[in-house]
Coordinates of C-alpha atoms in Angstrom, one line a residue:
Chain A
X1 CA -22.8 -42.1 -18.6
X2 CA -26.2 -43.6 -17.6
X3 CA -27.7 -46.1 -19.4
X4 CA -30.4 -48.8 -18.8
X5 CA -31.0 -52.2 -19.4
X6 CA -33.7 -54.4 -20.2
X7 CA -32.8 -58.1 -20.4
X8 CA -35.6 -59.8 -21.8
X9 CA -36.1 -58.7 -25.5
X10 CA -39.6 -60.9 -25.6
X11 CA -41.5 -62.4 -22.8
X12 CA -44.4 -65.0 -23.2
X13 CA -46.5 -65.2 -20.6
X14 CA -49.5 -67.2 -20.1
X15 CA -53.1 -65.2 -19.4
X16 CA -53.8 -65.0 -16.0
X17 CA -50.2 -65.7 -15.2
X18 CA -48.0 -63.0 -13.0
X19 CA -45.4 -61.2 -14.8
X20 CA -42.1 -59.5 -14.3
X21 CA -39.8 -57.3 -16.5
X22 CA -36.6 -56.7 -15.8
X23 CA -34.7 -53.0 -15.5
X24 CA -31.7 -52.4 -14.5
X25 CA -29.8 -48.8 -14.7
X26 CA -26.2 -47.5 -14.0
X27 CA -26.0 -44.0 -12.7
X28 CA -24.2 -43.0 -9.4
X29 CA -27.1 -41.6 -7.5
X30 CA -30.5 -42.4 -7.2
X31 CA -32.3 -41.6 -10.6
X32 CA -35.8 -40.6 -11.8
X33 CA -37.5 -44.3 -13.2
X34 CA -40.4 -44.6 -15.0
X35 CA -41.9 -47.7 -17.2
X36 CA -43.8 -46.9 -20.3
X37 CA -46.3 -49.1 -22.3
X38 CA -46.6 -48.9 -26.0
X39 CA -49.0 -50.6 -28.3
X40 CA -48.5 -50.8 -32.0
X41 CA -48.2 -48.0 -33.7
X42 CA -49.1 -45.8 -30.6
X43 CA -47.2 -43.8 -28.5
X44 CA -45.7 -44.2 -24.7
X45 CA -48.4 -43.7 -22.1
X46 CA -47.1 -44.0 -18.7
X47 CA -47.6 -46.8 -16.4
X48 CA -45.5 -45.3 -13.2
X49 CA -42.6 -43.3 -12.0
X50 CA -40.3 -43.1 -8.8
X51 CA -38.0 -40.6 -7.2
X52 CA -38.0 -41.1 -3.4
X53 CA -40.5 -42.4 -0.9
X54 CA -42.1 -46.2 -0.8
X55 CA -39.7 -48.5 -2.9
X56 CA -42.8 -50.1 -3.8
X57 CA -45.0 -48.3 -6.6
X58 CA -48.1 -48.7 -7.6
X59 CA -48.9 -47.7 -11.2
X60 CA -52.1 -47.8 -13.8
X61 CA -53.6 -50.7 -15.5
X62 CA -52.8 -53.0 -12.2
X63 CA -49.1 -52.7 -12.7
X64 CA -46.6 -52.1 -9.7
X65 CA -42.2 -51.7 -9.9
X66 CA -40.1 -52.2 -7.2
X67 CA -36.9 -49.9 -6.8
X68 CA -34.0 -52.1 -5.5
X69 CA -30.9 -49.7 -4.5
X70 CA -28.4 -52.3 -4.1
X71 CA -29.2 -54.3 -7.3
X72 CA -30.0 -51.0 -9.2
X73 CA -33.1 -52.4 -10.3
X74 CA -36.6 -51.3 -10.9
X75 CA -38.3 -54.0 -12.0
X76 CA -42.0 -54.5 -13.6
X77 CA -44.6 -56.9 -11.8
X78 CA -47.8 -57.6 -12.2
X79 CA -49.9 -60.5 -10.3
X80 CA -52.2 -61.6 -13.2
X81 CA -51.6 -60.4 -17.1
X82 CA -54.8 -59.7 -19.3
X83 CA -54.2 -60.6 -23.2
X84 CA -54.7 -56.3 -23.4
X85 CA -51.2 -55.8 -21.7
X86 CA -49.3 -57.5 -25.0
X87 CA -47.3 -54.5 -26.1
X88 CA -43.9 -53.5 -25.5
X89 CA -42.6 -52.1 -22.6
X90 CA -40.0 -49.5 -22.0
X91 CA -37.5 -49.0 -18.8
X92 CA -36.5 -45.0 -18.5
X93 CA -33.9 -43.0 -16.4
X94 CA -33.9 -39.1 -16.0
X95 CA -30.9 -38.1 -13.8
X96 CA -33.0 -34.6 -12.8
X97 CA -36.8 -33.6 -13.3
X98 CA -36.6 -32.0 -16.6
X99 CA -34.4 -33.3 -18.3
X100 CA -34.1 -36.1 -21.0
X101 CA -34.7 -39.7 -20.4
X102 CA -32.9 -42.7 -21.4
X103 CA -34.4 -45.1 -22.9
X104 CA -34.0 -49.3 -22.7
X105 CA -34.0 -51.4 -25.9
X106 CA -37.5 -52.3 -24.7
X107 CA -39.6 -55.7 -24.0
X108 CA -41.9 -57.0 -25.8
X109 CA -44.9 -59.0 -23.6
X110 CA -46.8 -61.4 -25.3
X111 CA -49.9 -62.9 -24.2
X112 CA -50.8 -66.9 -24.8
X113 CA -54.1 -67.9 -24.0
Chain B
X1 CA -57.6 -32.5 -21.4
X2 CA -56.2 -32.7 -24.7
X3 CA -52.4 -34.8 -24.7
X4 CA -49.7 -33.8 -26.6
X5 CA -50.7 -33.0 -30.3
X6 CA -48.8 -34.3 -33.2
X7 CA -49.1 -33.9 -37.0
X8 CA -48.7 -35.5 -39.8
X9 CA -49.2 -39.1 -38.3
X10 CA -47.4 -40.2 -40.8
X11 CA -45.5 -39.0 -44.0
X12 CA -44.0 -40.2 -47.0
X13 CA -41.4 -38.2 -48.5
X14 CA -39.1 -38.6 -51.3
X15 CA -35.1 -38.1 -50.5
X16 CA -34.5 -34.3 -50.8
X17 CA -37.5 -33.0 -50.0
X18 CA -38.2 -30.9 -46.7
X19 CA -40.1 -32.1 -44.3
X20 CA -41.7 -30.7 -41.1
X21 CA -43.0 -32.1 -38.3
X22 CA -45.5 -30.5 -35.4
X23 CA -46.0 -30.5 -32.0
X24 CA -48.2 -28.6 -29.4
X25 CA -47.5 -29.8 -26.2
X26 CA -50.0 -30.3 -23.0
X27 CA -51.3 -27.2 -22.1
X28 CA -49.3 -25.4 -18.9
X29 CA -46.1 -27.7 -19.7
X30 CA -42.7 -26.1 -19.9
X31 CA -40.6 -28.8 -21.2
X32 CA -40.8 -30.6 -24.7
X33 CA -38.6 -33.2 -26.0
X34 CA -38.6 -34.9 -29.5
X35 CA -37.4 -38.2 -29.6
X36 CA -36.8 -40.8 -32.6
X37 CA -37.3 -44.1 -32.5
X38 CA -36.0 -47.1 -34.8
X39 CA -35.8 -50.8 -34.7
X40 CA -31.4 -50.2 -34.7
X41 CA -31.1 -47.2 -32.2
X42 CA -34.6 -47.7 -30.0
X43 CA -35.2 -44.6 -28.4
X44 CA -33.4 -41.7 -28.0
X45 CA -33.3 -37.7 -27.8
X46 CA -33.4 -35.2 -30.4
X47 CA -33.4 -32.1 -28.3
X48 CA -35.4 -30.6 -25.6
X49 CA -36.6 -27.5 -24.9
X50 CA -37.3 -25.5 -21.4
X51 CA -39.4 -22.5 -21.2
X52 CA -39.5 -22.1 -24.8
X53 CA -35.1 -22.3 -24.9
X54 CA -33.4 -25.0 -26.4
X55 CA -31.7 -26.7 -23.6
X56 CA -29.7 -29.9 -25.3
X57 CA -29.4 -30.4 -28.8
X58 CA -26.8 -33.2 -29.1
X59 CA -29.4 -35.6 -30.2
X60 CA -29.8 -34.0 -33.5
X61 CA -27.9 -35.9 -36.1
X62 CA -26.5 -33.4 -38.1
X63 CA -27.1 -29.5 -40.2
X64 CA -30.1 -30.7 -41.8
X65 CA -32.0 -31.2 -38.8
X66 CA -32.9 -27.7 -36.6
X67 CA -35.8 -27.7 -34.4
X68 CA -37.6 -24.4 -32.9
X69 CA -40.0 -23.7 -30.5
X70 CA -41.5 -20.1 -31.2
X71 CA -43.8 -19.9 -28.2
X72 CA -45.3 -22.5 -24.9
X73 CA -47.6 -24.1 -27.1
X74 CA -46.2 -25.1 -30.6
X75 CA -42.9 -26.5 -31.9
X76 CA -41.6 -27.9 -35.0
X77 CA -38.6 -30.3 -36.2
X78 CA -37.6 -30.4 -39.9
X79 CA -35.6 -32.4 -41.7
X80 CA -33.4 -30.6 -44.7
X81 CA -32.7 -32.3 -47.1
X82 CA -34.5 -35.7 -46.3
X83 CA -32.9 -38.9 -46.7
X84 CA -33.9 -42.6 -46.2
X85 CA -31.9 -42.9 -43.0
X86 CA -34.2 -40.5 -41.3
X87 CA -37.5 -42.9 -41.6
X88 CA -38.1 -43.6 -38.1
X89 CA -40.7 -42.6 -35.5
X90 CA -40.4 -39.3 -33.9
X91 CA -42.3 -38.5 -30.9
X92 CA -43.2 -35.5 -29.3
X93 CA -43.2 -35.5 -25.1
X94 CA -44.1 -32.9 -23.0
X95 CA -43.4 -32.3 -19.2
X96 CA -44.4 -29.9 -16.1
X97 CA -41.4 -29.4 -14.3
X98 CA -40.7 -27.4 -10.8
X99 CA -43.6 -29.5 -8.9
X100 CA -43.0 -33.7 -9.0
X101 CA -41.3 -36.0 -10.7
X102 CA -42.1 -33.9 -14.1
X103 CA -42.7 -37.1 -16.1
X104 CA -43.1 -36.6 -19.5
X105 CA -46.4 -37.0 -21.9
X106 CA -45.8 -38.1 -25.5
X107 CA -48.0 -37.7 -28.4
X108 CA -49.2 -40.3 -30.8
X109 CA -45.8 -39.9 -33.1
X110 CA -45.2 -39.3 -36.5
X111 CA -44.3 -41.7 -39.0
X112 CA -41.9 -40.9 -41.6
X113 CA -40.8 -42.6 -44.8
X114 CA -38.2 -40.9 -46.7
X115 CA -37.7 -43.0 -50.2

Protein backbone atom coordinates (compact mmCIF):
# COMPACT_ATOMS: atom_id res chain seq x y z
CA UNK A 1 0.00 0.00 0.00
CA UNK A 2 1.32 3.60 -0.40
CA UNK A 3 1.86 5.70 2.23
CA UNK A 4 3.89 8.84 3.00
CA UNK A 5 5.90 10.23 5.48
CA UNK A 6 6.74 13.35 6.97
CA UNK A 7 9.50 13.30 9.57
CA UNK A 8 9.49 16.47 11.18
CA UNK A 9 6.12 16.97 13.25
CA UNK A 10 7.25 20.80 14.04
CA UNK A 11 9.96 22.92 12.53
CA UNK A 12 11.25 26.29 13.91
CA UNK A 13 12.87 28.24 11.67
CA UNK A 14 14.22 31.59 12.02
CA UNK A 15 12.82 34.59 9.59
CA UNK A 16 14.75 35.08 6.76
CA UNK A 17 16.26 31.63 7.20
CA UNK A 18 15.96 28.76 4.31
CA UNK A 19 13.84 25.96 5.00
CA UNK A 20 13.30 22.35 4.12
CA UNK A 21 10.54 19.76 4.86
CA UNK A 22 10.96 16.50 4.54
CA UNK A 23 8.60 13.77 2.31
CA UNK A 24 9.21 10.62 1.72
CA UNK A 25 6.63 8.03 -0.03
CA UNK A 26 6.52 4.20 -0.67
CA UNK A 27 4.81 3.16 -3.83
CA UNK A 28 6.51 1.03 -6.60
CA UNK A 29 6.29 3.49 -9.44
CA UNK A 30 6.61 6.94 -9.85
CA UNK A 31 3.61 8.74 -8.08
CA UNK A 32 1.64 11.98 -8.44
CA UNK A 33 3.21 14.44 -5.39
CA UNK A 34 1.91 17.44 -4.38
CA UNK A 35 2.59 19.72 -0.95
CA UNK A 36 -0.26 21.63 0.46
CA UNK A 37 -0.24 24.60 2.89
CA UNK A 38 -2.87 25.04 5.49
CA UNK A 39 -3.39 27.94 7.91
CA UNK A 40 -5.62 27.70 10.91
CA UNK A 41 -8.75 26.90 10.51
CA UNK A 42 -8.45 27.07 6.60
CA UNK A 43 -8.38 24.71 4.10
CA UNK A 44 -5.38 23.06 1.79
CA UNK A 45 -4.43 25.43 -1.00
CA UNK A 46 -1.86 24.09 -3.19
CA UNK A 47 1.73 25.06 -3.24
CA UNK A 48 2.93 22.49 -6.24
CA UNK A 49 2.57 19.16 -7.83
CA UNK A 50 4.80 16.75 -9.96
CA UNK A 51 4.32 13.79 -12.35
CA UNK A 52 7.15 13.71 -14.89
CA UNK A 53 9.47 16.28 -16.38
CA UNK A 54 12.11 18.69 -14.35
CA UNK A 55 12.75 16.96 -10.92
CA UNK A 56 13.01 20.42 -9.86
CA UNK A 57 9.50 22.34 -9.21
CA UNK A 58 8.75 25.45 -8.80
CA UNK A 59 5.63 26.22 -6.84
CA UNK A 60 3.52 29.47 -5.40
CA UNK A 61 4.45 31.69 -2.58
CA UNK A 62 8.36 31.28 -3.46
CA UNK A 63 8.34 27.61 -2.60
CA UNK A 64 10.17 24.81 -4.81
CA UNK A 65 10.33 20.54 -4.07
CA UNK A 66 12.72 18.45 -5.40
CA UNK A 67 11.67 14.78 -6.62
CA UNK A 68 14.50 12.35 -5.62
CA UNK A 69 13.74 8.79 -7.36
CA UNK A 70 16.34 6.84 -5.54
CA UNK A 71 15.62 8.30 -2.03
CA UNK A 72 11.81 8.47 -2.79
CA UNK A 73 11.73 11.80 -1.72
CA UNK A 74 10.07 15.04 -2.60
CA UNK A 75 11.09 17.33 -0.34
CA UNK A 76 9.98 21.15 0.51
CA UNK A 77 12.62 24.12 0.20
CA UNK A 78 12.47 27.42 0.38
CA UNK A 79 15.65 29.93 0.30
CA UNK A 80 14.23 32.54 2.81
CA UNK A 81 10.83 31.94 5.10
CA UNK A 82 8.54 35.05 5.72
CA UNK A 83 6.70 34.89 9.33
CA UNK A 84 3.32 34.39 6.72
CA UNK A 85 4.49 30.78 5.80
CA UNK A 86 3.83 29.54 9.70
CA UNK A 87 1.18 26.92 8.97
CA UNK A 88 1.23 23.39 8.54
CA UNK A 89 2.31 21.72 5.69
CA UNK A 90 1.08 18.57 4.08
CA UNK A 91 3.13 15.79 1.82
CA UNK A 92 0.42 13.99 -0.75
CA UNK A 93 0.65 10.89 -3.12
CA UNK A 94 -1.99 9.97 -5.78
CA UNK A 95 -0.98 6.72 -7.57
CA UNK A 96 -3.14 8.00 -10.91
CA UNK A 97 -4.77 11.46 -11.91
CA UNK A 98 -8.05 11.11 -10.32
CA UNK A 99 -7.89 9.34 -7.80
CA UNK A 100 -7.56 9.83 -4.01
CA UNK A 101 -4.51 11.11 -2.28
CA UNK A 102 -2.69 10.10 0.65
CA UNK A 103 -2.08 12.17 3.11
CA UNK A 104 1.28 12.66 5.62
CA UNK A 105 0.78 13.31 9.33
CA UNK A 106 1.76 16.91 8.38
CA UNK A 107 4.43 19.65 9.56
CA UNK A 108 3.96 22.26 11.38
CA UNK A 109 6.43 25.47 10.39
CA UNK A 110 6.92 27.98 12.88
CA UNK A 111 8.36 31.25 12.31
CA UNK A 112 10.86 33.04 15.15
CA UNK A 113 11.65 36.41 14.51
CA UNK B 1 -13.51 31.95 -10.27
CA UNK B 2 -15.32 30.83 -7.37
CA UNK B 3 -13.29 27.53 -5.33
CA UNK B 4 -14.96 24.85 -4.02
CA UNK B 5 -18.08 25.85 -1.92
CA UNK B 6 -18.78 24.36 1.46
CA UNK B 7 -21.52 24.78 4.00
CA UNK B 8 -22.17 24.99 7.22
CA UNK B 9 -18.54 26.17 8.17
CA UNK B 10 -19.06 24.79 11.15
CA UNK B 11 -21.89 22.84 13.17
CA UNK B 12 -22.68 21.74 16.48
CA UNK B 13 -24.84 18.93 16.82
CA UNK B 14 -26.03 16.87 19.66
CA UNK B 15 -25.41 12.89 19.42
CA UNK B 16 -28.34 11.39 17.32
CA UNK B 17 -29.23 14.04 15.41
CA UNK B 18 -28.66 14.11 11.43
CA UNK B 19 -26.48 16.10 9.98
CA UNK B 20 -25.64 17.10 6.42
CA UNK B 21 -22.89 18.53 4.97
CA UNK B 22 -22.64 20.51 1.29
CA UNK B 23 -20.41 20.79 -1.32
CA UNK B 24 -20.43 22.39 -4.88
CA UNK B 25 -17.45 21.80 -6.46
CA UNK B 26 -15.23 24.13 -9.00
CA UNK B 27 -17.19 24.69 -11.86
CA UNK B 28 -16.19 22.20 -15.04
CA UNK B 29 -14.48 19.61 -12.44
CA UNK B 30 -15.39 15.98 -12.67
CA UNK B 31 -13.95 14.54 -9.59
CA UNK B 32 -14.94 15.31 -5.90
CA UNK B 33 -13.56 13.82 -2.85
CA UNK B 34 -14.55 14.39 0.82
CA UNK B 35 -11.99 13.92 3.24
CA UNK B 36 -11.91 14.09 7.29
CA UNK B 37 -9.45 15.32 9.17
CA UNK B 38 -8.53 14.85 13.04
CA UNK B 39 -5.74 15.39 15.32
CA UNK B 40 -5.55 11.04 15.69
CA UNK B 41 -6.12 9.91 11.99
CA UNK B 42 -4.81 13.29 9.99
CA UNK B 43 -6.14 13.20 6.76
CA UNK B 44 -7.81 10.74 4.98
CA UNK B 45 -10.63 9.76 2.35
CA UNK B 46 -14.22 9.45 2.72
CA UNK B 47 -15.20 8.63 -0.81
CA UNK B 48 -14.84 10.14 -4.22
CA UNK B 49 -16.84 10.56 -6.88
CA UNK B 50 -16.14 10.60 -10.90
CA UNK B 51 -18.52 12.05 -13.31
CA UNK B 52 -21.12 12.20 -10.87
CA UNK B 53 -20.52 8.02 -9.90
CA UNK B 54 -19.32 6.95 -6.71
CA UNK B 55 -15.96 5.55 -7.47
CA UNK B 56 -14.43 4.39 -3.82
CA UNK B 57 -16.30 4.45 -0.76
CA UNK B 58 -14.06 2.47 1.71
CA UNK B 59 -13.29 5.67 3.55
CA UNK B 60 -16.67 5.88 4.94
CA UNK B 61 -16.69 4.60 8.45
CA UNK B 62 -19.74 2.79 8.68
CA UNK B 63 -24.05 2.66 7.74
CA UNK B 64 -24.53 5.85 9.11
CA UNK B 65 -22.53 7.71 6.76
CA UNK B 66 -23.81 7.70 2.83
CA UNK B 67 -22.75 10.39 0.61
CA UNK B 68 -24.50 11.35 -2.96
CA UNK B 69 -23.72 13.33 -5.65
CA UNK B 70 -27.12 14.08 -7.63
CA UNK B 71 -25.56 16.13 -10.49
CA UNK B 72 -21.66 18.00 -11.61
CA UNK B 73 -22.25 20.71 -9.43
CA UNK B 74 -23.63 19.74 -5.83
CA UNK B 75 -22.93 16.88 -3.36
CA UNK B 76 -23.77 16.14 0.13
CA UNK B 77 -22.36 13.77 3.04
CA UNK B 78 -24.63 13.05 6.11
CA UNK B 79 -24.01 11.63 9.11
CA UNK B 80 -27.01 9.22 10.64
CA UNK B 81 -27.18 9.08 13.64
CA UNK B 82 -24.37 11.54 14.87
CA UNK B 83 -22.00 10.68 17.51
CA UNK B 84 -19.08 12.46 19.25
CA UNK B 85 -16.48 10.41 17.32
CA UNK B 86 -17.53 11.95 14.14
CA UNK B 87 -16.29 15.77 15.21
CA UNK B 88 -13.59 16.27 12.96
CA UNK B 89 -13.04 18.49 9.87
CA UNK B 90 -14.34 17.40 6.64
CA UNK B 91 -13.25 18.82 3.49
CA UNK B 92 -14.63 19.00 0.24
CA UNK B 93 -11.87 18.80 -2.93
CA UNK B 94 -12.56 18.97 -6.27
CA UNK B 95 -10.44 17.89 -9.45
CA UNK B 96 -10.29 18.20 -13.44
CA UNK B 97 -9.12 15.10 -14.60
CA UNK B 98 -8.28 13.76 -18.38
CA UNK B 99 -5.82 16.91 -19.02
CA UNK B 100 -2.71 17.26 -16.16
CA UNK B 101 -1.87 16.22 -13.20
CA UNK B 102 -5.75 16.73 -12.09
CA UNK B 103 -4.69 18.14 -8.66
CA UNK B 104 -7.39 18.56 -6.41
CA UNK B 105 -9.06 22.08 -4.94
CA UNK B 106 -10.51 21.89 -1.41
CA UNK B 107 -12.99 24.14 0.03
CA UNK B 108 -12.78 25.95 3.32
CA UNK B 109 -14.13 22.73 5.44
CA UNK B 110 -16.69 22.19 7.67
CA UNK B 111 -16.37 21.94 11.26
CA UNK B 112 -18.37 19.55 13.15
CA UNK B 113 -19.07 19.12 16.92
CA UNK B 114 -21.24 16.30 17.68
CA UNK B 115 -21.91 16.46 21.77
Amino acid sequence: AQSVTQPDIHITVSEGASLELRCNYSYGATPYLFWYVQSPGQGLQLLLKYFSGDTLVQGIKGFEAEFKRSQSSFNLRKPSVHWSDAAEYFCAVGVQAGTALIFGKGTTLSVSS
Amino acid sequence: DAGVIQSPRHEVTEMGQEVTLRCKPISGHNSLFWYRQTMMRGLELLIYFNNNVPIDDSGMPEDRFSAKMPNASFSTLKIQPSEPRDSAVYFCASSLVGTGIGEQYFGPGTRLTVT
